mmCIF file of C-alpha atoms in Angstrom:
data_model
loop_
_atom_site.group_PDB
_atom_site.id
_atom_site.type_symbol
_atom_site.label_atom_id
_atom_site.label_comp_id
_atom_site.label_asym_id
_atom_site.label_seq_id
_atom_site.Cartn_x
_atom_site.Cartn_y
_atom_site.Cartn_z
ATOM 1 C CA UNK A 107 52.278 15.913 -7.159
ATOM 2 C CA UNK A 108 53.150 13.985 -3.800
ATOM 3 C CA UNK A 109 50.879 13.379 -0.933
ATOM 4 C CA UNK A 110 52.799 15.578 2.504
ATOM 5 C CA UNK A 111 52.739 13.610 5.677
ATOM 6 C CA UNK A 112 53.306 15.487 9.013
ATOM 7 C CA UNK A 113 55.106 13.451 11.475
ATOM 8 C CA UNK A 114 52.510 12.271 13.622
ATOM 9 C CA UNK A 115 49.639 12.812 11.496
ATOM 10 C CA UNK A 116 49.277 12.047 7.742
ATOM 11 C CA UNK A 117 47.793 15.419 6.221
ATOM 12 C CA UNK A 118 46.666 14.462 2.196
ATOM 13 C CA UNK A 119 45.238 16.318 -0.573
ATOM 14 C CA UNK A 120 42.873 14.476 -3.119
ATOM 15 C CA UNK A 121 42.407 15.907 -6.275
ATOM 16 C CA UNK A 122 38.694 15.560 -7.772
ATOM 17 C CA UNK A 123 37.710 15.170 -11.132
ATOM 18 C CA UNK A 124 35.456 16.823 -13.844
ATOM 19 C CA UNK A 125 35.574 15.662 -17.493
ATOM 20 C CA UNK A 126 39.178 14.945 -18.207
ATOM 21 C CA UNK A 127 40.175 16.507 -21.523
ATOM 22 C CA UNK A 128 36.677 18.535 -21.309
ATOM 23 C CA UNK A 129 38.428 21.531 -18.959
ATOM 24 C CA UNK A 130 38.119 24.165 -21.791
ATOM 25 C CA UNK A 131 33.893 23.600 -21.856
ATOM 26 C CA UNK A 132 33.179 22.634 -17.914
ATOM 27 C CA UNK A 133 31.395 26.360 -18.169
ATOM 28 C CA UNK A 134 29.320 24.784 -21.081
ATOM 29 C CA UNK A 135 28.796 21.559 -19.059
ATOM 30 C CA UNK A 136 27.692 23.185 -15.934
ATOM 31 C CA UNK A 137 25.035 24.678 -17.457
ATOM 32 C CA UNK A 138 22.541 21.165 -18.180
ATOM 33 C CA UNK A 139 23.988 20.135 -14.198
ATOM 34 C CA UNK A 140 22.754 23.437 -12.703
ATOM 35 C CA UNK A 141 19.653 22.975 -14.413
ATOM 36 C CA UNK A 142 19.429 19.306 -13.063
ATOM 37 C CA UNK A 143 20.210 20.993 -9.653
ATOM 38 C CA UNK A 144 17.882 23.456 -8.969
ATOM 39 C CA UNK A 145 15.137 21.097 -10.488
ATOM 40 C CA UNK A 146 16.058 18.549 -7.972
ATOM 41 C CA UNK A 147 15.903 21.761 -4.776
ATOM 42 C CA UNK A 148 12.774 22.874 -6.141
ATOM 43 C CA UNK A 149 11.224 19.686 -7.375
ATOM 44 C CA UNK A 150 11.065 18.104 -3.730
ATOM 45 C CA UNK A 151 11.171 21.356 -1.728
ATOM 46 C CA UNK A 152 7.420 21.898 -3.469
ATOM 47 C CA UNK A 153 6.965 18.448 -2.657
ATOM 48 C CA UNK A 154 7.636 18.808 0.992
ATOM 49 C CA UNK A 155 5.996 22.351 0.986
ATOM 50 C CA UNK A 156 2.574 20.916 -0.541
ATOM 51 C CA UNK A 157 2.361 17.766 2.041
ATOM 52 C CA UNK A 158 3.517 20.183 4.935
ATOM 53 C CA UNK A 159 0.752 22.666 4.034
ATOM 54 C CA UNK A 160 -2.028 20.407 3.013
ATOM 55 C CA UNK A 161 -3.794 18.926 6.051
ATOM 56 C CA UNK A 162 -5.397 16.359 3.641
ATOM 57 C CA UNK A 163 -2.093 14.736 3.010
ATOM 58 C CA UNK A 164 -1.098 14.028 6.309
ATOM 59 C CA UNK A 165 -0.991 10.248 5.604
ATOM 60 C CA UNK A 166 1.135 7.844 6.014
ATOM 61 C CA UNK A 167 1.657 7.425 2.477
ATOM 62 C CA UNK A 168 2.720 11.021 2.164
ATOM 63 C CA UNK A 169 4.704 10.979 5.326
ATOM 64 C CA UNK A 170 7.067 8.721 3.657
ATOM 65 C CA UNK A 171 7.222 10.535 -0.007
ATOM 66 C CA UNK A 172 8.510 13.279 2.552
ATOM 67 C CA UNK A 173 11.182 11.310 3.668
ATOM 68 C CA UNK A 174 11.986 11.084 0.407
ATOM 69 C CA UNK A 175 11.923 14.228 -0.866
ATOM 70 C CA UNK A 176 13.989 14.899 2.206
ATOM 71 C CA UNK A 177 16.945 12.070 1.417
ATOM 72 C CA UNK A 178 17.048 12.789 -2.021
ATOM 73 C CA UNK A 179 17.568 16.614 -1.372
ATOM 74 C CA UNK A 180 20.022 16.125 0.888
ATOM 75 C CA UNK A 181 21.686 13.324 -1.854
ATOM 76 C CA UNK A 182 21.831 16.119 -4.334
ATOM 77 C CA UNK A 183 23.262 18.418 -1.644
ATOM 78 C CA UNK A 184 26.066 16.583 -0.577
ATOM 79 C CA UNK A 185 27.273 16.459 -4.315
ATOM 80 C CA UNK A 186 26.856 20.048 -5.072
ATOM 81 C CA UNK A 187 29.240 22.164 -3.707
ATOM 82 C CA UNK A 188 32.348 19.777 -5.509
ATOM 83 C CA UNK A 189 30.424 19.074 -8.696
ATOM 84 C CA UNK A 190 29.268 22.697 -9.080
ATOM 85 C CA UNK A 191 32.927 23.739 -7.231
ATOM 86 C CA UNK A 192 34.663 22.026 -10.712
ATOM 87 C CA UNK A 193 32.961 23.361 -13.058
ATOM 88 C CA UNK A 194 32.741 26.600 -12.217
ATOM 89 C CA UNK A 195 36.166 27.187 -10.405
ATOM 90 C CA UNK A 196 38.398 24.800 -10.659
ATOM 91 C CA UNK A 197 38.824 23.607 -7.612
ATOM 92 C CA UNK A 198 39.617 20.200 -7.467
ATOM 93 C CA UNK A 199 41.629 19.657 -4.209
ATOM 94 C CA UNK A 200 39.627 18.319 -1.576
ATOM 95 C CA UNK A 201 40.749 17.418 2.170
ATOM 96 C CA UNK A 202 40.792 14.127 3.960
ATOM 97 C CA UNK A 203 38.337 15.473 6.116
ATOM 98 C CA UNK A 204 36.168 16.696 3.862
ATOM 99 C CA UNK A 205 36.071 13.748 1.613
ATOM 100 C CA UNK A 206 35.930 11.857 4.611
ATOM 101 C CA UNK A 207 32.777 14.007 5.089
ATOM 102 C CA UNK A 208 31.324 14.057 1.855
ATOM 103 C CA UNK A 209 31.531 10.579 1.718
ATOM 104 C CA UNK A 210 29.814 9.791 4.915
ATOM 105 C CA UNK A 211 26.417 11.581 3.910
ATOM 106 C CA UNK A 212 26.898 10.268 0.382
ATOM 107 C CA UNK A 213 26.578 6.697 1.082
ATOM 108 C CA UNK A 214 24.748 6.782 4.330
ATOM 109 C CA UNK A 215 21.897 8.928 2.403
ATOM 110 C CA UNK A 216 21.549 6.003 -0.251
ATOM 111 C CA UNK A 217 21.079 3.704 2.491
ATOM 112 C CA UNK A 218 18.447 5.764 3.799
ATOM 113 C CA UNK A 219 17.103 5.634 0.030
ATOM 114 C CA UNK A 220 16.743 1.908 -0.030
ATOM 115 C CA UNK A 221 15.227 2.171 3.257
ATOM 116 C CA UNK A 222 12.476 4.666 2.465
ATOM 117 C CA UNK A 223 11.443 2.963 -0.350
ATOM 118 C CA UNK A 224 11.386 -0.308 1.964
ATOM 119 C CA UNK A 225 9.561 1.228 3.976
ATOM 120 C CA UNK A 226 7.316 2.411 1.440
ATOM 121 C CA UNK A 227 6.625 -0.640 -0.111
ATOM 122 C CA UNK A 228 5.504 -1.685 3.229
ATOM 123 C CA UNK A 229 2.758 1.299 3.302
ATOM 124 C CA UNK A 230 1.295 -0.266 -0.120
ATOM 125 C CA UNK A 231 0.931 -3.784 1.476
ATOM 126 C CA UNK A 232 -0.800 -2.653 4.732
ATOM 127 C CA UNK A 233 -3.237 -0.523 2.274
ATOM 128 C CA UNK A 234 -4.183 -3.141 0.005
ATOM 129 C CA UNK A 235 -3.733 -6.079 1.883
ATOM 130 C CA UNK A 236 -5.170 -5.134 5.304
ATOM 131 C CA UNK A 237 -6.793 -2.239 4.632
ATOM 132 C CA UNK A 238 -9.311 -1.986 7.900
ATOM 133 C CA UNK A 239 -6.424 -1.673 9.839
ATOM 134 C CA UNK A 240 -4.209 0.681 8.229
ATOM 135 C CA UNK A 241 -4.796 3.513 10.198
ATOM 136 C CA UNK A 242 -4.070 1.628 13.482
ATOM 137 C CA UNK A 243 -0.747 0.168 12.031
ATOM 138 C CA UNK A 244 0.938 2.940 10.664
ATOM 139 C CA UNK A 245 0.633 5.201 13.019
ATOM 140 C CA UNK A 246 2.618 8.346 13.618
ATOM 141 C CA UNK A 247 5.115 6.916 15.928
ATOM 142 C CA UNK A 248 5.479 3.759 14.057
ATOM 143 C CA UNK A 249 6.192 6.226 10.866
ATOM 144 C CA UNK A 250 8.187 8.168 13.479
ATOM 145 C CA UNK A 251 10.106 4.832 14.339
ATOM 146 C CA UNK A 252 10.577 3.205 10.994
ATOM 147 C CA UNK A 253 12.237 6.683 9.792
ATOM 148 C CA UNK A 254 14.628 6.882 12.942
ATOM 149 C CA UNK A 255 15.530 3.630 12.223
ATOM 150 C CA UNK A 256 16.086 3.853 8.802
ATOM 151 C CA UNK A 257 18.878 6.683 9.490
ATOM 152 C CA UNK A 258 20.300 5.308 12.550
ATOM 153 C CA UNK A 259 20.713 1.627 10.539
ATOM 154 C CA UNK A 260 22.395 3.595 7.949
ATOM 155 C CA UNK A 261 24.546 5.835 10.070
ATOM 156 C CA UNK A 262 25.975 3.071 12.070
ATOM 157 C CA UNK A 263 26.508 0.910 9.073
ATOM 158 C CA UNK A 264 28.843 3.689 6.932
ATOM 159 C CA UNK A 265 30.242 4.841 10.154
ATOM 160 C CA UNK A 266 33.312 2.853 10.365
ATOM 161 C CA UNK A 267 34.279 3.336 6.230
ATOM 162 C CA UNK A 268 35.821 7.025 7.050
ATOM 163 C CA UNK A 269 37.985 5.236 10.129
ATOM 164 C CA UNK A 270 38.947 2.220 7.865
ATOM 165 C CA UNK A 271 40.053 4.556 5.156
ATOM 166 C CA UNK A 272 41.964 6.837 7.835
ATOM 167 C CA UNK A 273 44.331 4.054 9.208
ATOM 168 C CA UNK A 274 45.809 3.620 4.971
ATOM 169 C CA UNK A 275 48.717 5.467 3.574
ATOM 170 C CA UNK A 276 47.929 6.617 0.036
ATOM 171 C CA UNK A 277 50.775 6.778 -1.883
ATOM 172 C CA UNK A 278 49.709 5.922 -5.605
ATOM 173 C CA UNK A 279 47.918 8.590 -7.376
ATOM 174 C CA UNK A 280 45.372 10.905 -5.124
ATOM 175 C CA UNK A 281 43.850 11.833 -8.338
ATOM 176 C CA UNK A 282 40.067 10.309 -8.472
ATOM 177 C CA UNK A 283 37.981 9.805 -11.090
ATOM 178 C CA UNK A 284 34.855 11.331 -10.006
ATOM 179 C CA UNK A 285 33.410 15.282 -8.554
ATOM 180 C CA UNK A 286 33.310 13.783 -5.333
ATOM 181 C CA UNK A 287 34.473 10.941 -2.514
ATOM 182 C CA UNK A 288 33.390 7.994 -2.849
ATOM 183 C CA UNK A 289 34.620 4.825 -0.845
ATOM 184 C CA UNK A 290 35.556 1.708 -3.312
ATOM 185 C CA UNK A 291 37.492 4.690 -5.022
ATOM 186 C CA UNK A 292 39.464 6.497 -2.290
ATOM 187 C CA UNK A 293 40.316 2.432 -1.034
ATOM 188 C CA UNK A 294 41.961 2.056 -4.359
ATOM 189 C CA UNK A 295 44.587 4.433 -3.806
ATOM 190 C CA UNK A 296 46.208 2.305 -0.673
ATOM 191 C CA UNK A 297 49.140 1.110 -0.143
ATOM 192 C CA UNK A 298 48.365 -1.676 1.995
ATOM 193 C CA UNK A 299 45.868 -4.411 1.637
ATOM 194 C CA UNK A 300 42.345 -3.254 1.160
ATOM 195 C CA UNK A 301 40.608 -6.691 1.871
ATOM 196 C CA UNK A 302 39.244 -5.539 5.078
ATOM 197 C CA UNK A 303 37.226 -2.645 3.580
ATOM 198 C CA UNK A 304 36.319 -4.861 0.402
ATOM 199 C CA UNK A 305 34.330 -7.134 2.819
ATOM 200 C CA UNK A 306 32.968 -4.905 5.150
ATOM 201 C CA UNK A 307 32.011 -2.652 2.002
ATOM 202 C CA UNK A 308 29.682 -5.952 0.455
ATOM 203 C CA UNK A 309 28.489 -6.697 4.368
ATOM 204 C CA UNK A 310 27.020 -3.237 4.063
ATOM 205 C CA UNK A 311 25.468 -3.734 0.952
ATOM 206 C CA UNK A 312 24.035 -7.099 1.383
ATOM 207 C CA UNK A 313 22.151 -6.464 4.936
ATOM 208 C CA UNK A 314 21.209 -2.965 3.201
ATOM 209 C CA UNK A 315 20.379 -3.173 -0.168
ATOM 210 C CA UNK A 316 19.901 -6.873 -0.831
ATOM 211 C CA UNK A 317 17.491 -7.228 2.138
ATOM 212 C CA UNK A 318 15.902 -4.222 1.371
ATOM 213 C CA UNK A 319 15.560 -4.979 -2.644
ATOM 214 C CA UNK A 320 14.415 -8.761 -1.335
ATOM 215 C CA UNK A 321 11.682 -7.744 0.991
ATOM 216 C CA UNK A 322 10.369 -4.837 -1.264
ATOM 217 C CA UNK A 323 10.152 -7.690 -3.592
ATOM 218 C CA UNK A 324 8.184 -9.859 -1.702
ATOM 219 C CA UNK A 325 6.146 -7.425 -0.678
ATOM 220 C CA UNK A 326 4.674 -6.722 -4.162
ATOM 221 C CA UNK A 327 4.352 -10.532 -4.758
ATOM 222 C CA UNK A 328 2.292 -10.512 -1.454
ATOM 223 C CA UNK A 329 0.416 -7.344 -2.973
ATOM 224 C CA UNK A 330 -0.059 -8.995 -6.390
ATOM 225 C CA UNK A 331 -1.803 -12.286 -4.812
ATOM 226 C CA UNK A 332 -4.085 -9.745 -3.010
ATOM 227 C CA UNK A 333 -5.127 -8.247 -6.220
ATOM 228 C CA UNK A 334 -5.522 -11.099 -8.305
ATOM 229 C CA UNK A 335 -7.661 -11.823 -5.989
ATOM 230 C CA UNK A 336 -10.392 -9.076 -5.947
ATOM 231 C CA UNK A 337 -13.774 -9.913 -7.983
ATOM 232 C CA UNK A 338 -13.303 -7.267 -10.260
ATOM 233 C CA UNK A 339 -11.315 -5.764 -12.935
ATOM 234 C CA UNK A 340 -11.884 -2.235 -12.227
ATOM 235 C CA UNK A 341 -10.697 -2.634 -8.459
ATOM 236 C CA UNK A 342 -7.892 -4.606 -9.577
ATOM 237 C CA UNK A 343 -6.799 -1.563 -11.827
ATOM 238 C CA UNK A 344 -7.519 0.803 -9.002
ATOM 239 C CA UNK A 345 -5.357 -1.546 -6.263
ATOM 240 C CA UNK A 346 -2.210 -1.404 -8.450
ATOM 241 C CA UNK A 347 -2.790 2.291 -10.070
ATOM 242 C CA UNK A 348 -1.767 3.081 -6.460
ATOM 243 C CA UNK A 349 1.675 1.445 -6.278
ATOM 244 C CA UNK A 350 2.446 2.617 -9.453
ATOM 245 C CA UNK A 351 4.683 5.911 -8.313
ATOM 246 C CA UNK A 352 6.159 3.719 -5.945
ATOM 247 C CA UNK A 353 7.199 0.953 -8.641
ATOM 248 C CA UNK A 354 8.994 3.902 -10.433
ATOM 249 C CA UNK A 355 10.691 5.322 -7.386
ATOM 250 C CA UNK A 356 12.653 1.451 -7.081
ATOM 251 C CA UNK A 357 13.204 1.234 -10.240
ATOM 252 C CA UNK A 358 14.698 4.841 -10.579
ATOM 253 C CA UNK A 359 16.927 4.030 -7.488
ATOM 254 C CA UNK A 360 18.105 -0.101 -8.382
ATOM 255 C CA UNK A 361 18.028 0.301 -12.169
ATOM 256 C CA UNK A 362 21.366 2.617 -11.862
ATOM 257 C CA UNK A 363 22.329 1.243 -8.946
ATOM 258 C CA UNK A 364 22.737 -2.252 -10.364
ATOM 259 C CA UNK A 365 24.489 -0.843 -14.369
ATOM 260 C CA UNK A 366 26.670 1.238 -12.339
ATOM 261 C CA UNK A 367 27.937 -1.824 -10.328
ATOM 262 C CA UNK A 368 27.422 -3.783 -13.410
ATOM 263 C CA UNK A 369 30.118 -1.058 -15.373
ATOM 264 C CA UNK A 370 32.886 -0.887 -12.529
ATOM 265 C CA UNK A 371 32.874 -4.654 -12.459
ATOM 266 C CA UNK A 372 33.150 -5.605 -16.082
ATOM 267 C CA UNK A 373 33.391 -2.380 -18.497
ATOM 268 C CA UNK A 374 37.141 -1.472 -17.645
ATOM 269 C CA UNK A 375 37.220 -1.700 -21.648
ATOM 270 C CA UNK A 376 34.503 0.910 -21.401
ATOM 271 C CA UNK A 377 35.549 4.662 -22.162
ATOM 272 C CA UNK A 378 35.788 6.790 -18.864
ATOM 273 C CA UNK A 379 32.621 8.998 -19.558
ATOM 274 C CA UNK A 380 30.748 5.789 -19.880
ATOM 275 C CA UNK A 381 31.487 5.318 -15.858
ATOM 276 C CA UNK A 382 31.166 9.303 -15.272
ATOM 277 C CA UNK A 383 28.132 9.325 -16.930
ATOM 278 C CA UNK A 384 26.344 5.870 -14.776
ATOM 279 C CA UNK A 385 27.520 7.774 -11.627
ATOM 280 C CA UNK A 386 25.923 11.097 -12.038
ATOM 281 C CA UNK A 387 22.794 8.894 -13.294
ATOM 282 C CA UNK A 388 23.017 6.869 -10.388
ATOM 283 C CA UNK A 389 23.350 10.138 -7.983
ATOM 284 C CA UNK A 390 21.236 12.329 -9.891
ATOM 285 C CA UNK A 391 18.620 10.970 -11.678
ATOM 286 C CA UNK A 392 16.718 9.776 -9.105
ATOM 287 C CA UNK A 393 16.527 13.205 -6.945
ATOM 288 C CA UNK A 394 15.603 14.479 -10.145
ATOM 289 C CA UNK A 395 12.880 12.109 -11.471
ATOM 290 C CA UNK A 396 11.049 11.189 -8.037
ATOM 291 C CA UNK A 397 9.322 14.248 -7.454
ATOM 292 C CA UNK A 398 8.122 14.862 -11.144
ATOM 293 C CA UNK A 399 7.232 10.964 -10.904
ATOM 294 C CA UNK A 400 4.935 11.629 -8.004
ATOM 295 C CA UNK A 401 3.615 14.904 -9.364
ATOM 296 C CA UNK A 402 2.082 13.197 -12.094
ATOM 297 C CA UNK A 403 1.112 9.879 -11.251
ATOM 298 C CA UNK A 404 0.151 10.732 -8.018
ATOM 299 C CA UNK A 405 -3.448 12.593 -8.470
ATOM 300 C CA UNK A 406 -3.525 14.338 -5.072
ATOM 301 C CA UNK A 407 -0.099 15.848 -4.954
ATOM 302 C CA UNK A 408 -0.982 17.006 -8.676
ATOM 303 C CA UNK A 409 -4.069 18.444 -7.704
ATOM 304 C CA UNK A 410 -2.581 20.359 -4.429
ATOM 305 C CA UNK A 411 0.509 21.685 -6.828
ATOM 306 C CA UNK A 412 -1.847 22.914 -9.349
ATOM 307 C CA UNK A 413 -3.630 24.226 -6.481
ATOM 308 C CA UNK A 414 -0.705 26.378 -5.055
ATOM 309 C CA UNK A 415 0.536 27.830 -8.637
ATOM 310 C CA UNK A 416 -3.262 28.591 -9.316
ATOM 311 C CA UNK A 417 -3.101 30.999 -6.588
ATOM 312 C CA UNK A 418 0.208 32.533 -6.896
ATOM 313 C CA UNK A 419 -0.889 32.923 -10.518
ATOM 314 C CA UNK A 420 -4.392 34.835 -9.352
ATOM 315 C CA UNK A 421 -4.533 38.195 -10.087
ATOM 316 C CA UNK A 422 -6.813 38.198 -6.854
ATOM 317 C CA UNK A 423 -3.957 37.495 -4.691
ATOM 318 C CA UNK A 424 -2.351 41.029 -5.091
ATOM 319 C CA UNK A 425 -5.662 42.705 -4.655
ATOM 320 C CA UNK A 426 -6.195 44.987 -1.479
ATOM 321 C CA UNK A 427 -9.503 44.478 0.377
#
């Protein structure tokens, strides 16, 4: 298969990727990733419904578990239609444009990830560290502000990828490895030098990421001398039993994050599901495990949940007055 060029305008086909050598049961296989799908849609659609619907939750705290419901939903979004497209149908070619696309909301939305959590971790300082004043620091617009910013920093950042991936000429294989676009991949198959995008690519992730991962850090160390710090056991238990979603959210998000970086770096000896398998975990298992995460450990969204299915469950609901 060759890669057509127009003769202004370079016009390319990629071809995705399901589980080479796997075609004959991709029906069998979509079965568990539909599952993980609609769990993820429904999981932090509830999520968003309860803290939408529930005047109580109005808090910062829940403000931001809606901005995460709402990046990882549109995370899992952005990989369905070409995971699910695979499986189901076959159909593996993919535009420049639309990778170019897919890409974009891919990366930028993991950004916005590591900046919701950030952002997050900041809401469990100001609570246990100054907690007289919490209302009057995060307020609405600051929430308002910090989530603004959180996308904008992460548009403008992944902006330039599609336009430094436009100006190659791919003329090696335009087969990748994975259900969807991904930048370090697509890079790959250039012709030209790729040096550019290799350092704007770990700019990105160091003023992202590694500031984001370093702060969050230090904010729990600044959290942790607060604690240590209270007279007694009991409200020392209390203090941290509150960060303790949060704590699961990171390490749900870095945990993959960092043995997915961890296998394209040093496991070429690896088989290829090994890396197909550390990417869907990386993209999926976090939409997936964040909103059962804060439905249990979190006693007030558990409560309001319960709440809701209590009353679509009562027969009194259907009764006419």
């Amino acid at each position: 298969m060759a890669i057509l060029y127009n003769s202004s305008l370079q016009k390319a086909t990629f071809f995705l990727t399901g589980f080479q050598g796997l075609e004959h049961v991709h029906g069998w296989i979509s079965i568990p990733f539909c599952s993980i799908y609609l769990t993820v849609i429904l999981g932090n659609l509830t999520i968003l419904h309860v803290i939408r619907t529930d005047a109580t939750l109005h808090e910062p705290m829940y403000y931001f578990l809606a901005m995460l419901a709402l990046t990882d939903l549109g995370l899992c979004l952005s990989t369905l239609p070409t995971v699910m497209g695979i499986f189901w149908f076959d159909a593996r070619e993919i535009g420049i444009p639309a990778c170019f696309t897919q890409l974009f909301f891919i990366h930028t939305l993991s950004l916005v990830e590591s900046s919701v959590l950030l952002s997050m971790s900041i809401d469990r300082y100001v609570a246990i560290c100054n907690p007289l004043r919490y209302s009057s620091i995060l307020t609405p617009a600051r929430i308002i502000k910090l989530g603004l910013s959180s996308v904008l920093r992460s548009a403008v950042l992944i902006l330039p990828l599609p336009f430094l991936l436009k100006r190659f000429q791919y003329c090696r294989s335009h087969v990748l490895a994975h259900a969807y676009c991904l930048h370090l991949e697509i890079m790959k198959l250039a012709c030209s030098s790729i040096l550019v995008n290799h350092i704007y690519g770990l700019f990105v992730v160091a003023c992202t990421v590694g500031v984001d991962s370093l702060l969050i850090f230090l904010s729990y160390a600044l959290i942790l001398h607060t604690v240590l710090s209270k007279a007694s056991r009991q409200e020392r238990l209390r203090a941290l039993n509150t960060c303790v979603s949060h704590i699961c959210a990171v390490l749900l998000f870095y945990i993959p994050m960092i043995g997915l970086s961890l296998v394209h770096r040093f496991g070429e000896h690896l088989p290829r599901i090994v890396h197909l398998l550390m990417s869907y975990v990386y993209l999926l298992v976090p939409p997936l495990m964040n909103p059962i995460v804060y439905s249990i450990k979190t006693k007030q969204i558990r409560q309001r949940i319960l709440k809701k299915f209590a009353f679509v469950k009562s027969p009194s609901c259907f009764h006419q007055d």
